[in-house]
Amino acid sequence: MIHELLLGISGHPSPLLSSSGKAEDTNGLLQSVLSPAEKALLHTLTQDLGEKNKKIRTNASAISSSHPSPVCRAVSNAIVSTHLASFQRRILEVEKDILEQHASIVGAYNIVSLSSIVGAFDGWGRKLEWLWRLIQFIQAPGPKTYSRSGQPYNGPSTAAELMEHLRDSTHTGYPDIEQIVLNLLKVAETAWLKQISTWVLYGRYPTAGTADFFITQKSVNLNGLSSFNEYGIQYSFVPHFVTKDTAQSILFIGKALNHIRERQHVLTNDSSKTSAQDLTLLPTHLAHLSSLEFPLSPSRFSAAIGAIRLSLSQNALQKLLPMTKAMEILRLLKDFFLLGNGEFAIALITAADERLTSRTRPEVSNQNLASDLASMTIKEGEVSAVLARTWTALASLQSLDSTYDEVVDDQLDLASELIRLSIKSLNASSIPSWGPTDKLSMASFDDLLLPSSTVLSLRVPSPMDLFLTSSDVDTYSNIHAYLLAIRRAHLRLSKLFLLSVLRRDHPSPKPPTSLNHKDAFGALARIRGKADQRTKNMRPIWTTVGSAAFFLAEVGEYFQGEVVKSSWSTFQSWLLPSLASDMRSINASLMSSIGSGGRSYPSRPNSSRSSQGTAPHSPHDPETLTQAHKAYLAALERELLLGNFNFTTLLRRFMTSIDHLSALMQRLNLTQQRLDWETGTDVPNAASSCAAEEHRLMEDLGTSRKKVAGGVQELIDALRAIDATPIGGRPRNGKNANMEHDGFVPWAGGGLDCLLLKFDYGNTEKLAMR
């Protein structure tokens, strides 16, 4: 009986304990002859120990063979090989004590009581119960997260969830449970650290077990000809002891090593080889990781990753990503995406308008001008032709202007090579972001340049993607569409003043030559009366056009002249010390190679001083540049009011009203010219149809004018509401400590009162509503 009982505790079925081999079955041979107290003791041994032992072993084996997480598989293997093995050794020790008739378990007359056997396994019921709950936690679906494919993830627990659960379990209050938890936590963190080491030490993405690896990889096709891997962070898979900055550093280190290996592959045509500099740094980086103790401390782990990042930045990356190349890309983004180059914006708008004009039929009716453009289909080739025509116009402008230098010409060549204008894909908005960034609550402005939604994108060359991510390019594209829409609407209103027939009656009209002298004076009086009536009817429309143009001019000047210019100046002043230091290093190497008889290359004086103080700066490593650049973009979005849903929605509606008003006035200009010609040639039927169309257009213009005037007033009210926001909710004057990164504090404006003062001084609202 004791032998069968020990077999049952070991997880083997026994007919003496149950007829079916299960502990909960009470029809075993022994069940009928035992007292209630003995049945309770037997239940403790068979179910609390034996059945739990069997369940844990079976389910742990299933986890080890099928679970997608290598960390969870390592923990399940440790449960079986360490803790269940320890329980099995305890069973053998109890059996040995019984055979040797040890007094702790064998009583008088060699009687072995059930209570003494239960006492021999004191504490193991609690241990097995906790291990069984841990197995259930690993197998149970975790909270809703997102996998690398972007689909909902409701599978078993991830490595991050398991390690967090183990850390929380160290505070159960039982020392024996704490020892088991610490052992399993060490196993889990060791397996996770091995997975991280492949990425941090060699820059290689793991080939297996990446289901819950927080570094994500996706292949991006480039023009259908080639592809490259883009890496990001899935923050739901990041363990809690890893801070956000540390996770970004891990991503940066692996990407940098990956770039170095790819560069070595280009030079040697062998991607398996590792550069000598990498082999030199490898022992140092490995020592930082080997010095870590378990359980991992957040501060020590962050310090080790920071030391590896600093070592890599100060050695291998100085030549891989010089600051001069980074500044070249940043200036390109500032000039072409933030419209620092005004000629590019004008040329792009002109090329798009010419494309639409060539596609529009002049005989189309004016019943619904907005729907006519919206229903127009633009092909990808036409969109590319618009940008190609823009580059041609800019090149022609450079050839005519002697003030353009070679640097500007090189920048234009680089821009034409990297910048693309394409139709926005329909599923672009469904792609999940790599990081936990908040999406901008803004209306869409990408369908104003052309009827189809278009996006101006940048192909980020290697190794510039060390600091410039795809989400950054998307942000630049959104800002570009926003600023370009304002510039385009202002140009449309300004061009309306070129419609001289609508704006004035000059020179003085002449009477028809077919009439005699007496009738000619009557005809001339009718013509002048009609011209006076048209001028009177158009006066409120021109007032609204003028006020709307003034509003857009001032808003555009504020965004371009103050927000973009000041933000870039602040960011550039932070970058220039590093650029000067980089230039001095290049000059020193050139002078050493030329020798004493070569030309002298003087460095820029006093440019190595920080904008925050007087201490000289060391060159910024790519990750520091990345974080500062993200802070610069975030501040730029905030100051451009892109996060204000009410303002952007009203502005988008205002743009549509301007397009409709502009189309109506251009149509009215053509109609009045045709009406005057047909009246002068005595064609009564045609003149009557033109007069009816003129009347209909004037009614539509009156309705459209009210929408534009109301839009101006609503936008000014929205700006006043934004300016009235408490300063605590809108950081100003650069005093935002949360956005400071290694000494860089992005620019923050002082409010909108100066802009609103211009509107109040110009009586924009009153003029618009007249």
Short mmCIF file of C-alpha atoms in Angstrom, two decimals, residues 386-693:
data_model
loop_
_atom_site.label_atom_id
_atom_site.label_comp_id
_atom_site.label_asym_id
_atom_site.label_seq_id
_atom_site.Cartn_x
_atom_site.Cartn_y
_atom_site.Cartn_z
CA VAL A 386 3.57 66.96 -61.52
CA LEU A 387 6.67 66.57 -59.36
CA ALA A 388 8.90 66.16 -62.44
CA ARG A 389 7.52 69.40 -63.85
CA THR A 390 8.23 71.05 -60.49
CA TRP A 391 11.90 70.00 -60.59
CA THR A 392 12.15 71.29 -64.16
CA ALA A 393 10.72 74.65 -63.14
CA LEU A 394 13.15 74.94 -60.23
CA ALA A 395 16.08 74.02 -62.45
CA SER A 396 15.03 76.67 -64.99
CA LEU A 397 14.78 79.23 -62.21
CA GLN A 398 18.30 78.40 -61.08
CA SER A 399 19.67 78.78 -64.58
CA LEU A 400 18.16 82.28 -64.83
CA ASP A 401 19.20 83.45 -61.35
CA SER A 402 22.90 84.13 -60.95
CA THR A 403 22.61 84.27 -57.15
CA TYR A 404 22.11 80.51 -56.87
CA ASP A 405 25.29 78.76 -55.84
CA GLU A 406 26.57 75.24 -56.27
CA VAL A 407 25.33 74.19 -52.83
CA VAL A 408 21.73 74.97 -53.75
CA ASP A 409 22.17 73.09 -57.02
CA ASP A 410 23.48 70.03 -55.16
CA GLN A 411 20.57 70.20 -52.75
CA LEU A 412 18.11 70.28 -55.63
CA ASP A 413 19.76 67.22 -57.18
CA LEU A 414 19.57 65.38 -53.86
CA ALA A 415 15.93 66.38 -53.39
CA SER A 416 14.94 65.18 -56.86
CA GLU A 417 16.62 61.87 -56.09
CA LEU A 418 15.06 61.24 -52.66
CA ILE A 419 11.67 63.01 -52.68
CA ARG A 420 8.66 61.30 -54.20
CA LEU A 421 5.07 62.47 -54.77
CA SER A 422 2.64 59.59 -54.95
CA ILE A 423 -1.00 58.70 -54.41
CA LYS A 424 -1.67 57.77 -50.82
CA SER A 425 -2.50 54.10 -50.45
CA LEU A 426 -5.93 53.29 -49.08
CA ASN A 427 -4.64 51.04 -46.31
CA ALA A 428 -1.92 53.43 -45.12
CA SER A 429 -3.97 54.52 -42.16
CA SER A 430 -4.55 50.93 -41.01
CA ILE A 431 -0.88 50.16 -40.49
CA PRO A 432 -0.10 50.20 -36.75
CA SER A 433 2.60 52.50 -35.54
CA TRP A 434 5.87 51.10 -34.26
CA GLY A 435 5.80 53.09 -31.03
CA PRO A 436 3.24 54.35 -28.56
CA THR A 437 2.90 57.69 -30.31
CA ASP A 438 -0.36 59.58 -30.15
CA LYS A 439 -1.88 60.14 -33.56
CA LEU A 440 -2.54 63.71 -34.56
CA SER A 441 -6.15 64.76 -34.20
CA MET A 442 -6.19 66.65 -37.46
CA ALA A 443 -8.26 66.80 -40.61
CA SER A 444 -6.76 65.58 -43.85
CA PHE A 445 -5.16 68.19 -46.11
CA ASP A 446 -3.53 65.77 -48.57
CA ASP A 447 -6.40 65.87 -51.10
CA LEU A 448 -6.28 69.62 -51.80
CA LEU A 449 -3.30 69.75 -54.16
CA LEU A 450 -4.87 67.14 -56.44
CA PRO A 451 -8.30 65.44 -56.33
CA SER A 452 -6.75 62.20 -55.07
CA SER A 453 -4.98 62.06 -51.73
CA THR A 454 -1.29 62.50 -52.40
CA VAL A 455 1.69 62.31 -50.07
CA LEU A 456 5.15 63.82 -50.39
CA SER A 457 7.56 61.22 -49.04
CA LEU A 458 11.29 60.88 -48.60
CA ARG A 459 13.35 57.78 -49.32
CA VAL A 460 15.65 57.73 -46.32
CA PRO A 461 19.07 56.53 -47.47
CA SER A 462 21.28 54.38 -45.32
CA PRO A 463 22.66 55.14 -42.75
CA MET A 464 20.36 58.16 -42.24
CA ASP A 465 17.64 55.84 -40.94
CA LEU A 466 19.70 55.55 -37.76
CA PHE A 467 18.07 58.80 -36.63
CA LEU A 468 15.28 59.38 -39.17
CA THR A 469 12.44 56.87 -38.94
CA SER A 470 9.46 56.28 -41.19
CA SER A 471 7.14 57.82 -38.59
CA ASP A 472 9.24 60.99 -38.71
CA VAL A 473 8.85 61.13 -42.50
CA ASP A 474 5.08 60.67 -42.09
CA THR A 475 5.04 63.61 -39.68
CA TYR A 476 6.94 65.75 -42.16
CA SER A 477 4.45 64.72 -44.89
CA ASN A 478 1.49 65.78 -42.72
CA ILE A 479 3.09 69.12 -41.91
CA HIS A 480 3.93 69.67 -45.59
CA ALA A 481 0.34 69.03 -46.70
CA TYR A 482 -0.89 71.38 -43.96
CA LEU A 483 1.42 74.28 -44.82
CA LEU A 484 1.04 73.78 -48.56
CA ALA A 485 -2.75 73.93 -48.26
CA ILE A 486 -2.51 77.32 -46.55
CA ARG A 487 -0.09 78.63 -49.19
CA ARG A 488 -2.27 77.27 -52.00
CA ALA A 489 -5.47 78.83 -50.64
CA HIS A 490 -3.75 82.22 -50.31
CA LEU A 491 -2.48 82.03 -53.88
CA ARG A 492 -5.94 81.16 -55.17
CA LEU A 493 -7.44 84.21 -53.52
CA SER A 494 -4.59 86.44 -54.69
CA LYS A 495 -5.06 85.34 -58.29
CA LEU A 496 -8.69 86.42 -58.18
CA PHE A 497 -7.53 90.04 -58.14
CA LEU A 498 -6.10 89.44 -61.62
CA LEU A 499 -9.64 89.01 -62.97
CA SER A 500 -9.82 92.62 -64.12
CA VAL A 501 -13.26 92.29 -65.75
CA LEU A 502 -14.79 91.45 -62.37
CA ARG A 503 -12.77 93.93 -60.36
CA ARG A 504 -13.08 97.07 -62.49
CA ASP A 505 -14.55 98.47 -65.74
CA HIS A 506 -11.51 99.92 -67.51
CA PRO A 507 -11.14 101.29 -70.11
CA SER A 508 -14.49 103.00 -70.53
CA PRO A 509 -16.91 100.86 -72.60
CA LYS A 510 -17.68 101.87 -76.18
CA PRO A 511 -21.15 101.79 -77.72
CA PRO A 512 -21.91 99.41 -80.61
CA THR A 513 -20.74 100.87 -83.93
CA SER A 514 -23.92 99.77 -85.71
CA LEU A 515 -26.05 102.33 -83.83
CA ASN A 516 -26.53 105.97 -84.79
CA HIS A 517 -25.28 108.80 -82.64
CA LYS A 518 -28.47 109.24 -80.63
CA ASP A 519 -28.97 105.54 -79.88
CA ALA A 520 -25.28 105.12 -79.08
CA PHE A 521 -25.58 107.38 -76.05
CA GLY A 522 -28.50 105.31 -74.72
CA ALA A 523 -26.60 102.03 -75.26
CA LEU A 524 -23.54 103.48 -73.57
CA ALA A 525 -25.64 104.53 -70.58
CA ARG A 526 -27.08 101.01 -70.30
CA ILE A 527 -23.60 99.48 -70.48
CA ARG A 528 -22.27 101.80 -67.79
CA GLY A 529 -25.34 101.15 -65.64
CA LYS A 530 -24.81 97.42 -65.95
CA ALA A 531 -21.13 97.84 -65.03
CA ASP A 532 -22.06 99.92 -61.98
CA GLN A 533 -24.58 97.29 -60.89
CA ARG A 534 -21.98 94.54 -61.27
CA THR A 535 -19.49 96.54 -59.23
CA LYS A 536 -22.08 97.06 -56.52
CA ASN A 537 -22.96 93.35 -56.48
CA MET A 538 -19.29 92.32 -56.34
CA ARG A 539 -18.23 94.76 -53.62
CA PRO A 540 -19.12 92.48 -50.62
CA ILE A 541 -17.53 89.54 -52.43
CA TRP A 542 -14.27 91.42 -52.94
CA THR A 543 -14.36 92.52 -49.31
CA THR A 544 -14.67 88.91 -48.17
CA VAL A 545 -11.93 87.80 -50.57
CA GLY A 546 -9.63 90.49 -49.23
CA SER A 547 -10.28 89.62 -45.58
CA ALA A 548 -9.82 85.89 -46.24
CA ALA A 549 -6.58 86.57 -48.12
CA PHE A 550 -5.37 88.76 -45.25
CA PHE A 551 -6.21 86.03 -42.73
CA LEU A 552 -4.36 83.34 -44.69
CA ALA A 553 -1.38 85.63 -45.29
CA GLU A 554 -1.01 86.39 -41.59
CA VAL A 555 -1.53 82.78 -40.48
CA GLY A 556 0.94 81.56 -43.09
CA GLU A 557 3.46 84.22 -42.05
CA TYR A 558 3.08 83.22 -38.40
CA PHE A 559 3.54 79.51 -39.14
CA GLN A 560 6.43 79.99 -41.58
CA GLY A 561 8.13 83.11 -40.28
CA GLU A 562 7.85 82.46 -36.56
CA VAL A 563 7.05 78.82 -35.76
CA VAL A 564 9.05 76.97 -38.42
CA LYS A 565 11.90 79.47 -38.55
CA SER A 566 12.30 79.75 -34.77
CA SER A 567 11.98 76.00 -34.22
CA TRP A 568 14.61 75.30 -36.84
CA SER A 569 16.93 77.99 -35.50
CA THR A 570 16.74 76.50 -31.99
CA PHE A 571 17.36 72.99 -33.29
CA GLN A 572 20.19 74.15 -35.56
CA SER A 573 21.89 76.05 -32.74
CA TRP A 574 21.94 72.81 -30.77
CA LEU A 575 23.34 70.89 -33.75
CA LEU A 576 25.96 73.40 -34.92
CA PRO A 577 28.47 72.76 -32.11
CA SER A 578 28.55 69.11 -33.07
CA LEU A 579 28.83 70.06 -36.72
CA ALA A 580 31.77 72.33 -35.97
CA SER A 581 33.46 69.60 -33.96
CA ASP A 582 32.90 67.18 -36.82
CA MET A 583 34.35 69.66 -39.31
CA ARG A 584 37.43 70.17 -37.14
CA SER A 585 38.01 66.42 -37.09
CA ILE A 586 37.77 66.30 -40.88
CA ASN A 587 40.09 69.27 -41.25
CA ALA A 588 42.62 67.72 -38.90
CA SER A 589 42.67 64.49 -40.88
CA LEU A 590 43.01 66.39 -44.16
CA MET A 591 45.89 68.47 -42.85
CA SER A 592 47.70 65.39 -41.57
CA SER A 593 47.31 63.71 -44.93
CA ILE A 594 48.39 66.75 -46.93
CA GLY A 595 51.42 67.47 -44.79
CA SER A 596 53.00 70.68 -43.65
CA GLY A 597 53.15 72.14 -47.15
CA GLY A 598 49.46 71.74 -47.83
CA ARG A 599 46.67 74.25 -47.68
CA SER A 600 45.40 75.30 -44.28
CA TYR A 601 41.76 74.58 -43.42
CA PRO A 602 40.73 76.88 -40.58
CA SER A 603 37.93 75.72 -38.31
CA ARG A 604 34.88 77.79 -37.47
CA PRO A 605 35.70 80.00 -34.47
CA ASN A 606 33.61 79.80 -31.30
CA SER A 607 31.10 77.44 -32.90
CA SER A 608 31.78 74.66 -30.43
CA ARG A 609 30.04 76.56 -27.65
CA SER A 610 26.73 75.25 -26.51
CA SER A 611 23.58 77.25 -26.90
CA GLN A 612 22.74 76.31 -23.32
CA GLY A 613 26.04 77.41 -21.78
CA THR A 614 29.70 77.97 -22.41
CA ALA A 615 31.00 74.40 -22.10
CA PRO A 616 32.05 72.77 -25.36
CA HIS A 617 29.90 69.98 -26.72
CA SER A 618 31.04 66.52 -27.76
CA PRO A 619 29.58 65.25 -31.05
CA HIS A 620 26.02 64.01 -30.65
CA ASP A 621 25.63 60.29 -31.21
CA PRO A 622 22.84 59.18 -33.56
CA GLU A 623 20.47 58.14 -30.78
CA THR A 624 20.79 61.49 -29.02
CA LEU A 625 20.13 63.14 -32.37
CA THR A 626 17.09 60.89 -32.84
CA GLN A 627 15.55 61.83 -29.50
CA ALA A 628 16.26 65.54 -30.00
CA HIS A 629 14.80 65.39 -33.50
CA LYS A 630 11.63 63.75 -32.21
CA ALA A 631 11.33 66.46 -29.56
CA TYR A 632 11.82 69.09 -32.29
CA LEU A 633 9.04 67.54 -34.42
CA ALA A 634 6.68 67.17 -31.46
CA ALA A 635 7.14 70.83 -30.51
CA LEU A 636 6.70 71.87 -34.15
CA GLU A 637 3.41 69.97 -34.41
CA ARG A 638 2.15 71.55 -31.21
CA GLU A 639 3.02 75.11 -32.21
CA LEU A 640 1.51 74.62 -35.69
CA LEU A 641 -1.77 73.69 -33.93
CA LEU A 642 -1.86 70.34 -35.71
CA GLY A 643 -3.11 68.64 -32.55
CA ASN A 644 -6.12 70.94 -32.22
CA PHE A 645 -9.04 69.07 -33.76
CA ASN A 646 -11.41 72.03 -33.80
CA PHE A 647 -8.98 74.38 -35.56
CA THR A 648 -7.83 71.87 -38.20
CA THR A 649 -11.40 70.81 -38.96
CA LEU A 650 -12.52 74.42 -39.41
CA LEU A 651 -9.46 75.18 -41.54
CA ARG A 652 -10.12 72.19 -43.79
CA ARG A 653 -13.72 73.29 -44.29
CA PHE A 654 -12.48 76.82 -44.97
CA MET A 655 -10.15 75.52 -47.71
CA THR A 656 -13.04 73.81 -49.47
CA SER A 657 -15.11 77.01 -49.34
CA ILE A 658 -12.23 78.98 -50.88
CA ASP A 659 -11.87 76.50 -53.73
CA HIS A 660 -15.57 76.74 -54.47
CA LEU A 661 -15.57 80.55 -54.30
CA SER A 662 -12.54 80.75 -56.59
CA ALA A 663 -14.10 78.43 -59.16
CA LEU A 664 -17.35 80.41 -59.13
CA MET A 665 -15.58 83.73 -59.67
CA GLN A 666 -13.51 82.38 -62.54
CA ARG A 667 -16.66 80.99 -64.11
CA LEU A 668 -18.44 84.29 -63.61
CA ASN A 669 -15.58 86.12 -65.28
CA LEU A 670 -15.90 83.97 -68.40
CA THR A 671 -19.70 84.25 -68.38
CA GLN A 672 -19.70 88.05 -68.18
CA GLN A 673 -17.13 88.31 -70.95
CA ARG A 674 -19.26 86.10 -73.16
CA LEU A 675 -22.43 88.01 -72.21
CA ASP A 676 -20.85 91.37 -73.09
CA TRP A 677 -19.64 90.03 -76.45
CA GLU A 678 -22.99 88.45 -77.32
CA THR A 679 -24.86 91.61 -76.29
CA GLY A 680 -22.62 93.69 -78.53
CA THR A 681 -23.17 91.36 -81.49
CA ASP A 682 -26.97 91.34 -81.08
CA VAL A 683 -27.42 87.62 -80.42
CA PRO A 684 -30.56 87.73 -78.20
CA ASN A 685 -31.01 83.99 -77.47
CA ALA A 686 -27.39 83.45 -76.46
CA ALA A 687 -27.38 86.65 -74.45
CA SER A 688 -30.47 85.57 -72.51
CA SER A 689 -28.89 82.19 -71.61
CA CYS A 690 -25.70 83.91 -70.47
CA ALA A 691 -27.74 86.38 -68.41
CA ALA A 692 -29.54 83.49 -66.69
CA GLU A 693 -26.24 81.81 -65.96
#
